Structures are given as structure tokens and as C-alpha cells.
Amino acid sequence: MGTLIFAIVLAFVLGFAAHRASVCTVRAVAEIMSSGSGSILLSIGKSMLWVWSLMIPVFAFMPAAGIGLAGWSLTGIAVLGGFLFGMGAAMNGGCAYSTMARFVDGDGKMLGTIIGFAVGVFCFATLAKWGWLMRPAPAPAWVGSLLAGKWACVWVGMLTCAFLAWAFYEILRLWRTRSSNKHLIELVLAPRYRLSTAAVLVGLPGALLFLIYGPISYTATFELIIQGALGTQDWPSAMRTVLLLAVMAGMLFSTLQRGTFRIDWRPRFSWLLNLSAGVFMGLGTAMAPGGNDALVLYGIPILSPYAVPTLTALVLGVALGLVLMRWWFGIEARVKCQNDTFITDTWSRPISVGKAAQSGE
């Protein structure tokens, strides 16, 4: 029971931090395309480094913990699933974490996304039943074979020293560059977290949860809930469901404490776009399996065979989705970050040169 309570606290912190920093793969790609900077993408990369900074030392002292870890096979279906998920996330205006964050903020459009996600999972289950799609196949994670190599103790020891040195430097840097005129509680409840701070609070809890319970993807958990309801797969364990709720509780507490909770549940025609986006996201999650959270926090850190190609396809899917949103709907995403902090994002129709001249802009 104590372990479960500790895990719930970790999941709560992860959700709170992800909400406060507005971490999102779609925003990361949109920031690069609109501003030419990569602050959010860098923070996602740092989250993976924090996972390794905890996992590698544990594996160095307990090699058996890393041997026998299971990932997923690299297949064309998995890569296509990542691409479809990215396309859907771009259409939705947010990835897995962002969808949960906006839902608990009171954004009704995300209900359309969730319904569409369920439809996408249903489509996958149906196509798999007909034999038109293959279900993801487990495969050994490559980290296990590396830990069992002849020179494993040497290079794992070197990696341990390198990651611990980086972690010490990063913590020291974050502490020295904090707002010195604020007390600790004010820093904890700051309206926005620095992206590098969020990377710590997402990566370390993610790594600890992995070491306690193994890979726990929140998108995959929701997918299993849907497949369990359809009778096509076993229900996820109660523990996985509880941790998913804990992540959402952390996000809900964040929005309530910050005072940004606003209910907007009046249906609009534009919700159909989110519904369609959710279908792509649900189908992609089932094909891959898992969304960007699974790839960043578990797939790549354990060197799962499918992880890097699938994440690459996901990012390309997001980029193409953002381009198509501009071409088809005239909607352009602009993301601004400053001083390692997410400032704002806008999804608007660009003003033509002629209209701008007429309005004096």
C-alpha cells in the first residue's frame, strides 16, 4: 500500500508539472516552425535525460533489473501508427498530455477528441479482428543486451558518472537561476514552470514509476480501457487506471489552484475537427502502441526497437498536420517561448497582406 501511495504522488507531481509548463509535442514542433527556436523540444529531450539519469545508475548496481525488459517490435504498422498519431495531434492542437490538460481546464473540444480516440481504437480492434492489421508484437528491449555485454560494466559505469554529473550540474543551474525573491512555496505554486524544471518533474517521476511498475503509458492505459470495454483485450490493471487518474488529478489541481479553470462545453461545429483528430490519435496509439508519452518516458530510454523510428514518424506527422491545417483551414499555429518558459500559443487564421494594409497593420 505504501508503494502504491508513493506511486500516486509521483503521478500527481508528473501531471501537475506537465500542466504548469504546458509541455506538448505539437507545441514543440509548432515552436520550431513558427519561431525558429526549440525550447519545448529541448525540454522533452531533457525529460529523457532525467529518465536515464535515474535508470542507468540503478542498472549499474542492479544489472538484473534491466535484463529481460520488453519493448515492442519495429514494424511498418508501428511507424505508421506514430505518424497517424502525430497527424491527429496536430489537427487536435495538442498531444496526449496537452489533451488531458485542456480537458481538465474545462475545454469541451477535448471531449470530442476523447470520443474520437475511442472510435479510433474501435476501428483498430475491428481491422485487427478482420486480419487487416497486425497487433503490436513484444520484443526484447536493447538495453538488456547492452547490460549483458562483455564490457557492460565499463561503459555503464562511464554512463552513470556522466549522467550523474549532468544531473548535479542541471539541478545546481536551476537553483542558482531561480527567482531569488520568492519563497519555496511560491516557486512550487508559480503560475508557469520553466521548461527545464518541468523536465525534472516529469522525467524523474516517470523513471521511478517505470522502476516500480514497469512501462506505464497513459495513452496506452486509456486504449486498454476502451479495448477492455469492447472485449477485444484484457482490462488494464487497477493500478494503471489509478495512476492515470492521479496524473489527471495533478493537472486538475494545477488549473484550480492557478485559477484558470473555465468551463466551455457549448458544442460547436468546429468540434468535428477534434473528433476526427481523436480518431487518428486513437488508431495511431493502438498501432504503435502508445503515444508520445510512452515513447519519451519509456520506449526510447529502454531502447525499445520501435521507439526512435516511431517518434521520428510522430514528429513528421505533427509537422505535416500543421502544414495541412494551414493549407486546408487557414489555421496557423504560433508558439512563443522566452527564457526557458512557455509564453503563449495562438491558433489563428493569418492576415493577408492586403487586409493588413487596409487595417493599417
Protein backbone atom coordinates (compact mmCIF):
# COMPACT_ATOMS: atom_id res chain seq x y z
CA MET A 1 0.00 0.00 0.00
CA GLY A 2 2.86 2.37 0.80
CA THR A 3 4.38 1.76 -2.63
CA LEU A 4 1.08 2.49 -4.34
CA ILE A 5 0.61 5.73 -2.39
CA PHE A 6 4.15 6.79 -3.32
CA ALA A 7 3.41 5.99 -6.99
CA ILE A 8 0.18 8.02 -6.86
CA VAL A 9 2.11 11.01 -5.51
CA LEU A 10 4.67 10.65 -8.32
CA ALA A 11 1.93 10.53 -10.96
CA PHE A 12 0.24 13.56 -9.36
CA VAL A 13 3.51 15.54 -9.49
CA LEU A 14 4.07 14.50 -13.10
CA GLY A 15 0.62 15.73 -14.11
CA PHE A 16 0.98 18.98 -12.14
CA ALA A 17 4.36 19.78 -13.71
CA ALA A 18 3.28 18.91 -17.25
CA HIS A 19 0.29 21.23 -16.86
CA ARG A 20 2.28 24.11 -15.34
CA ALA A 21 4.91 24.06 -18.11
CA SER A 22 2.49 23.33 -21.00
CA VAL A 23 4.71 20.50 -22.26
CA CYS A 24 3.42 19.26 -25.62
CA THR A 25 4.99 17.68 -28.71
CA VAL A 26 2.68 19.65 -31.00
CA ARG A 27 3.77 22.90 -29.37
CA ALA A 28 7.40 21.78 -29.70
CA VAL A 29 7.10 21.32 -33.47
CA ALA A 30 4.97 24.45 -33.87
CA GLU A 31 7.57 26.49 -31.97
CA ILE A 32 10.30 25.36 -34.37
CA MET A 33 8.14 26.10 -37.43
CA SER A 34 6.82 29.47 -36.24
CA SER A 35 9.62 30.91 -34.10
CA GLY A 36 12.70 29.01 -35.18
CA SER A 37 13.50 28.12 -31.56
CA GLY A 38 13.35 24.72 -29.87
CA SER A 39 12.84 25.34 -26.15
CA ILE A 40 9.98 22.86 -25.74
CA LEU A 41 11.70 20.19 -27.83
CA LEU A 42 14.84 20.65 -25.70
CA SER A 43 12.79 20.17 -22.52
CA ILE A 44 11.33 16.93 -23.93
CA GLY A 45 14.88 15.78 -24.62
CA LYS A 46 15.87 16.71 -21.08
CA SER A 47 12.99 14.62 -19.73
CA MET A 48 14.55 11.60 -21.42
CA LEU A 49 17.95 12.51 -19.95
CA TRP A 50 16.42 12.63 -16.47
CA VAL A 51 14.90 9.18 -17.03
CA TRP A 52 18.34 7.87 -17.98
CA SER A 53 19.97 9.72 -15.06
CA LEU A 54 17.99 7.55 -12.67
CA MET A 55 17.67 4.34 -14.66
CA ILE A 56 21.31 3.92 -15.71
CA PRO A 57 22.74 4.12 -12.15
CA VAL A 58 20.10 1.62 -10.98
CA PHE A 59 21.02 -0.73 -13.82
CA ALA A 60 24.72 -0.22 -13.00
CA PHE A 61 24.24 -1.52 -9.46
CA MET A 62 21.45 -3.99 -10.32
CA PRO A 63 22.03 -5.23 -13.88
CA ALA A 64 19.31 -7.85 -13.49
CA ALA A 65 16.74 -5.03 -13.33
CA GLY A 66 17.47 -4.08 -16.94
CA ILE A 67 17.91 -7.56 -18.39
CA GLY A 68 14.72 -9.06 -19.77
CA LEU A 69 12.89 -5.75 -20.24
CA ALA A 70 10.31 -5.99 -23.01
CA GLY A 71 9.66 -3.37 -25.65
CA TRP A 72 7.85 -3.51 -28.99
CA SER A 73 8.95 -4.73 -32.40
CA LEU A 74 9.87 -2.27 -35.12
CA THR A 75 7.26 -2.71 -37.84
CA GLY A 76 5.80 -0.59 -40.59
CA ILE A 77 2.48 -0.64 -38.72
CA ALA A 78 4.14 0.82 -35.62
CA VAL A 79 5.83 3.61 -37.58
CA LEU A 80 2.60 4.36 -39.44
CA GLY A 81 0.82 4.46 -36.09
CA GLY A 82 3.25 7.10 -34.84
CA PHE A 83 2.71 9.14 -37.99
CA LEU A 84 -1.10 8.95 -37.68
CA PHE A 85 -0.94 9.90 -34.01
CA GLY A 86 1.20 12.95 -34.92
CA MET A 87 -1.21 13.99 -37.67
CA GLY A 88 -4.15 13.69 -35.30
CA ALA A 89 -2.36 15.58 -32.52
CA ALA A 90 -1.63 18.46 -34.91
CA MET A 91 -5.28 18.59 -36.02
CA ASN A 92 -6.31 18.49 -32.36
CA GLY A 93 -3.89 21.26 -31.39
CA GLY A 94 -2.31 19.12 -28.70
CA CYS A 95 -0.77 15.71 -27.97
CA ALA A 96 -1.63 13.25 -25.21
CA TYR A 97 -0.61 15.37 -22.20
CA SER A 98 -1.99 18.55 -23.73
CA THR A 99 -5.34 16.88 -24.43
CA MET A 100 -5.63 15.79 -20.78
CA ALA A 101 -4.52 19.24 -19.57
CA ARG A 102 -7.03 21.11 -21.72
CA PHE A 103 -9.80 18.69 -20.78
CA VAL A 104 -9.33 19.33 -17.06
CA ASP A 105 -9.13 23.07 -17.88
CA GLY A 106 -12.78 22.77 -18.98
CA ASP A 107 -12.17 22.81 -22.74
CA GLY A 108 -15.12 20.90 -24.19
CA LYS A 109 -13.41 20.33 -27.55
CA MET A 110 -11.23 17.76 -25.85
CA LEU A 111 -14.33 15.69 -25.10
CA GLY A 112 -14.72 15.39 -28.86
CA THR A 113 -11.08 14.27 -29.04
CA ILE A 114 -11.63 11.63 -26.35
CA ILE A 115 -14.73 10.30 -28.14
CA GLY A 116 -12.82 10.23 -31.41
CA PHE A 117 -9.94 8.43 -29.65
CA ALA A 118 -12.35 5.70 -28.59
CA VAL A 119 -13.66 5.43 -32.16
CA GLY A 120 -10.08 5.12 -33.45
CA VAL A 121 -9.33 2.29 -31.02
CA PHE A 122 -12.57 0.59 -32.07
CA CYS A 123 -11.52 0.88 -35.73
CA PHE A 124 -8.18 -0.74 -34.92
CA ALA A 125 -9.81 -3.57 -32.96
CA THR A 126 -12.18 -4.21 -35.86
CA LEU A 127 -9.43 -4.16 -38.50
CA ALA A 128 -7.27 -6.44 -36.33
CA LYS A 129 -10.19 -8.85 -35.94
CA TRP A 130 -10.62 -8.97 -39.71
CA GLY A 131 -6.89 -9.60 -40.11
CA TRP A 132 -6.26 -6.34 -41.97
CA LEU A 133 -3.93 -5.03 -39.25
CA MET A 134 -1.49 -6.91 -37.03
CA ARG A 135 -1.44 -6.24 -33.32
CA PRO A 136 1.87 -4.90 -31.91
CA ALA A 137 4.33 -7.68 -31.10
CA PRO A 138 6.53 -7.58 -27.98
CA ALA A 139 10.30 -7.63 -28.47
CA PRO A 140 13.25 -7.53 -26.07
CA ALA A 141 14.47 -4.01 -25.27
CA TRP A 142 18.02 -3.50 -26.46
CA VAL A 143 19.12 -2.08 -23.12
CA GLY A 144 19.07 -5.63 -21.74
CA SER A 145 21.56 -6.97 -24.26
CA LEU A 146 23.85 -4.00 -23.71
CA LEU A 147 23.83 -4.58 -19.96
CA ALA A 148 24.80 -8.19 -20.51
CA GLY A 149 27.71 -7.42 -22.85
CA LYS A 150 31.35 -8.22 -22.12
CA TRP A 151 32.30 -4.62 -21.46
CA ALA A 152 28.96 -3.65 -19.93
CA CYS A 153 30.37 -2.80 -16.50
CA VAL A 154 32.85 -0.38 -18.09
CA TRP A 155 30.59 1.65 -20.34
CA VAL A 156 27.62 1.51 -17.93
CA GLY A 157 29.91 2.88 -15.22
CA MET A 158 31.06 5.66 -17.54
CA LEU A 159 27.47 6.50 -18.46
CA THR A 160 26.50 6.52 -14.79
CA CYS A 161 29.22 9.05 -13.98
CA ALA A 162 28.28 11.19 -16.98
CA PHE A 163 24.55 11.25 -16.21
CA LEU A 164 25.06 11.92 -12.50
CA ALA A 165 27.46 14.77 -13.31
CA TRP A 166 24.94 16.26 -15.74
CA ALA A 167 22.08 15.87 -13.22
CA PHE A 168 24.12 17.58 -10.48
CA TYR A 169 25.02 20.43 -12.86
CA GLU A 170 21.42 20.86 -14.04
CA ILE A 171 19.98 20.92 -10.52
CA LEU A 172 22.62 23.43 -9.45
CA ARG A 173 21.93 25.58 -12.51
CA LEU A 174 18.19 25.57 -11.91
CA TRP A 175 18.66 26.51 -8.25
CA ARG A 176 21.09 29.33 -9.00
CA THR A 177 18.87 30.82 -11.72
CA ARG A 178 15.63 30.65 -9.71
CA SER A 179 13.77 33.78 -8.70
CA SER A 180 15.68 34.63 -5.54
CA ASN A 181 12.96 36.94 -4.21
CA LYS A 182 10.44 34.07 -3.92
CA HIS A 183 10.00 31.53 -1.16
CA LEU A 184 9.99 27.81 -1.95
CA ILE A 185 6.18 27.54 -1.76
CA GLU A 186 5.89 30.44 -4.22
CA LEU A 187 8.20 28.61 -6.62
CA VAL A 188 6.16 25.42 -6.28
CA LEU A 189 2.90 27.28 -6.97
CA ALA A 190 4.31 29.56 -9.68
CA PRO A 191 1.74 30.07 -12.47
CA ARG A 192 4.22 28.76 -15.04
CA TYR A 193 7.15 26.43 -14.61
CA ARG A 194 10.36 26.76 -16.54
CA LEU A 195 10.57 24.06 -19.16
CA SER A 196 13.80 22.72 -17.65
CA THR A 197 12.12 22.48 -14.24
CA ALA A 198 9.22 20.57 -15.75
CA ALA A 199 11.71 18.20 -17.41
CA VAL A 200 12.96 17.20 -13.94
CA LEU A 201 9.46 16.80 -12.53
CA VAL A 202 8.29 14.74 -15.49
CA GLY A 203 11.43 12.68 -16.12
CA LEU A 204 12.28 11.60 -12.55
CA PRO A 205 8.73 10.54 -11.55
CA GLY A 206 8.40 8.79 -14.91
CA ALA A 207 11.63 6.88 -14.27
CA LEU A 208 10.63 5.96 -10.70
CA LEU A 209 7.23 4.72 -11.86
CA PHE A 210 8.97 2.64 -14.51
CA LEU A 211 11.35 1.11 -11.97
CA ILE A 212 8.45 0.30 -9.63
CA TYR A 213 5.79 -0.97 -12.04
CA GLY A 214 7.42 -1.16 -15.48
CA PRO A 215 6.28 0.78 -18.57
CA ILE A 216 3.02 2.60 -17.83
CA SER A 217 1.88 4.68 -20.78
CA TYR A 218 -1.17 6.81 -20.03
CA THR A 219 -2.36 6.84 -23.64
CA ALA A 220 -1.91 3.06 -23.78
CA THR A 221 -3.80 2.69 -20.49
CA PHE A 222 -6.77 4.61 -21.92
CA GLU A 223 -6.57 2.48 -25.07
CA LEU A 224 -6.68 -0.70 -22.96
CA ILE A 225 -9.70 0.64 -21.06
CA ILE A 226 -11.53 1.07 -24.37
CA GLN A 227 -10.44 -2.34 -25.67
CA GLY A 228 -11.46 -3.89 -22.37
CA ALA A 229 -14.92 -2.34 -22.74
CA LEU A 230 -15.08 -3.71 -26.30
CA GLY A 231 -13.99 -7.15 -25.12
CA THR A 232 -11.05 -7.25 -27.54
CA GLN A 233 -8.30 -7.08 -24.88
CA ASP A 234 -7.94 -7.57 -21.15
CA TRP A 235 -8.70 -4.60 -18.96
CA PRO A 236 -5.65 -2.72 -17.66
CA SER A 237 -4.72 -3.37 -14.07
CA ALA A 238 -6.44 -1.29 -11.42
CA MET A 239 -3.04 0.19 -10.58
CA ARG A 240 -2.58 1.57 -14.11
CA THR A 241 -6.05 3.11 -14.04
CA VAL A 242 -5.40 4.69 -10.64
CA LEU A 243 -2.13 6.22 -11.87
CA LEU A 244 -3.86 7.63 -14.97
CA LEU A 245 -6.43 9.27 -12.68
CA ALA A 246 -3.60 10.58 -10.46
CA VAL A 247 -1.95 12.29 -13.44
CA MET A 248 -5.25 13.95 -14.34
CA ALA A 249 -5.80 14.89 -10.69
CA GLY A 250 -2.43 16.66 -10.69
CA MET A 251 -3.47 18.62 -13.77
CA LEU A 252 -6.86 19.45 -12.28
CA PHE A 253 -5.29 20.69 -9.05
CA SER A 254 -2.93 22.84 -11.11
CA THR A 255 -5.70 24.55 -13.06
CA LEU A 256 -7.89 25.04 -9.96
CA GLN A 257 -5.05 26.43 -7.84
CA ARG A 258 -3.92 28.73 -10.66
CA GLY A 259 -7.48 29.92 -11.25
CA THR A 260 -7.53 29.05 -14.96
CA PHE A 261 -10.41 26.57 -14.88
CA ARG A 262 -13.06 27.74 -17.34
CA ILE A 263 -15.96 25.56 -18.43
CA ASP A 264 -16.63 25.77 -22.16
CA TRP A 265 -18.95 22.92 -23.04
CA ARG A 266 -21.15 24.59 -25.66
CA PRO A 267 -20.92 22.30 -28.71
CA ARG A 268 -19.69 23.90 -31.92
CA PHE A 269 -19.29 22.70 -35.49
CA SER A 270 -15.52 23.01 -35.09
CA TRP A 271 -15.60 20.15 -32.59
CA LEU A 272 -15.87 17.80 -35.57
CA LEU A 273 -12.23 18.57 -36.32
CA ASN A 274 -11.25 17.44 -32.81
CA LEU A 275 -13.44 14.37 -33.19
CA SER A 276 -11.63 13.48 -36.43
CA ALA A 277 -8.27 14.21 -34.82
CA GLY A 278 -9.11 11.88 -31.95
CA VAL A 279 -9.81 9.06 -34.41
CA PHE A 280 -6.28 9.40 -35.83
CA MET A 281 -4.79 9.57 -32.33
CA GLY A 282 -6.68 6.51 -31.09
CA LEU A 283 -5.84 4.48 -34.19
CA GLY A 284 -2.19 5.53 -34.01
CA THR A 285 -1.93 4.71 -30.30
CA ALA A 286 -3.25 1.21 -30.87
CA MET A 287 -0.96 0.60 -33.87
CA ALA A 288 2.27 1.90 -32.33
CA PRO A 289 1.40 1.14 -29.42
CA GLY A 290 1.28 4.16 -27.13
CA GLY A 291 1.50 7.88 -27.79
CA ASN A 292 4.29 10.38 -27.32
CA ASP A 293 4.31 9.84 -23.54
CA ALA A 294 5.17 6.15 -23.97
CA LEU A 295 7.93 6.89 -26.48
CA VAL A 296 9.61 9.67 -24.49
CA LEU A 297 9.38 8.26 -20.96
CA TYR A 298 9.79 4.54 -21.64
CA GLY A 299 10.31 3.48 -25.24
CA ILE A 300 13.48 5.43 -26.02
CA PRO A 301 15.06 5.16 -22.53
CA ILE A 302 14.89 1.33 -22.59
CA LEU A 303 15.94 1.28 -26.26
CA SER A 304 12.75 -0.39 -27.43
CA PRO A 305 13.29 -1.33 -31.11
CA TYR A 306 10.31 0.64 -32.40
CA ALA A 307 10.80 3.80 -30.32
CA VAL A 308 13.15 6.12 -32.25
CA PRO A 309 11.66 5.47 -35.72
CA THR A 310 8.13 5.78 -34.36
CA LEU A 311 8.86 9.04 -32.53
CA THR A 312 10.52 10.39 -35.68
CA ALA A 313 7.41 9.48 -37.68
CA LEU A 314 5.24 11.09 -34.99
CA VAL A 315 7.15 14.38 -35.22
CA LEU A 316 6.94 14.31 -39.02
CA GLY A 317 3.21 13.63 -38.72
CA VAL A 318 2.82 16.67 -36.47
CA ALA A 319 4.76 18.85 -38.92
CA LEU A 320 2.69 17.70 -41.90
CA GLY A 321 -0.51 18.09 -39.89
CA LEU A 322 0.37 21.70 -39.04
CA VAL A 323 1.10 22.43 -42.71
CA LEU A 324 -2.20 20.87 -43.80
CA MET A 325 -4.09 22.83 -41.14
CA ARG A 326 -2.75 25.99 -42.72
CA TRP A 327 -3.46 24.92 -46.29
CA TRP A 328 -6.93 23.46 -45.74
CA PHE A 329 -8.35 25.61 -42.95
CA GLY A 330 -6.09 28.66 -43.00
CA ILE A 331 -5.19 27.99 -39.35
CA GLU A 332 -1.60 28.73 -38.36
CA ALA A 333 -0.04 27.73 -35.06
CA ARG A 334 2.34 30.20 -33.45
CA VAL A 335 4.18 29.31 -30.25
CA LYS A 336 6.35 31.67 -28.24
CA CYS A 337 8.81 30.72 -25.52
CA GLN A 338 11.17 33.01 -23.68
CA ASN A 339 13.82 32.41 -21.01
CA ASP A 340 13.10 28.68 -20.90
CA THR A 341 9.40 29.33 -20.30
CA PHE A 342 6.37 28.74 -22.48
CA ILE A 343 4.64 32.10 -23.02
CA THR A 344 1.71 31.57 -25.34
CA ASP A 345 0.36 29.76 -28.35
CA THR A 346 -2.17 31.01 -30.88
CA TRP A 347 -4.15 29.10 -33.45
CA SER A 348 -5.45 31.70 -35.86
CA ARG A 349 -6.02 32.50 -39.49
CA PRO A 350 -3.10 34.53 -40.86
CA ILE A 351 -3.89 38.07 -42.02
CA SER A 352 -3.31 38.51 -45.71
CA VAL A 353 -1.05 41.33 -46.93
CA GLY A 354 -3.98 43.16 -48.50
CA LYS A 355 -6.12 43.04 -45.37
CA ALA A 356 -3.19 44.03 -43.21
CA ALA A 357 -2.58 47.10 -45.39
CA GLN A 358 -6.26 48.08 -45.23
CA SER A 359 -6.29 47.77 -41.44
CA GLY A 360 -3.08 49.76 -41.11
CA GLU A 361 -1.14 46.89 -39.54
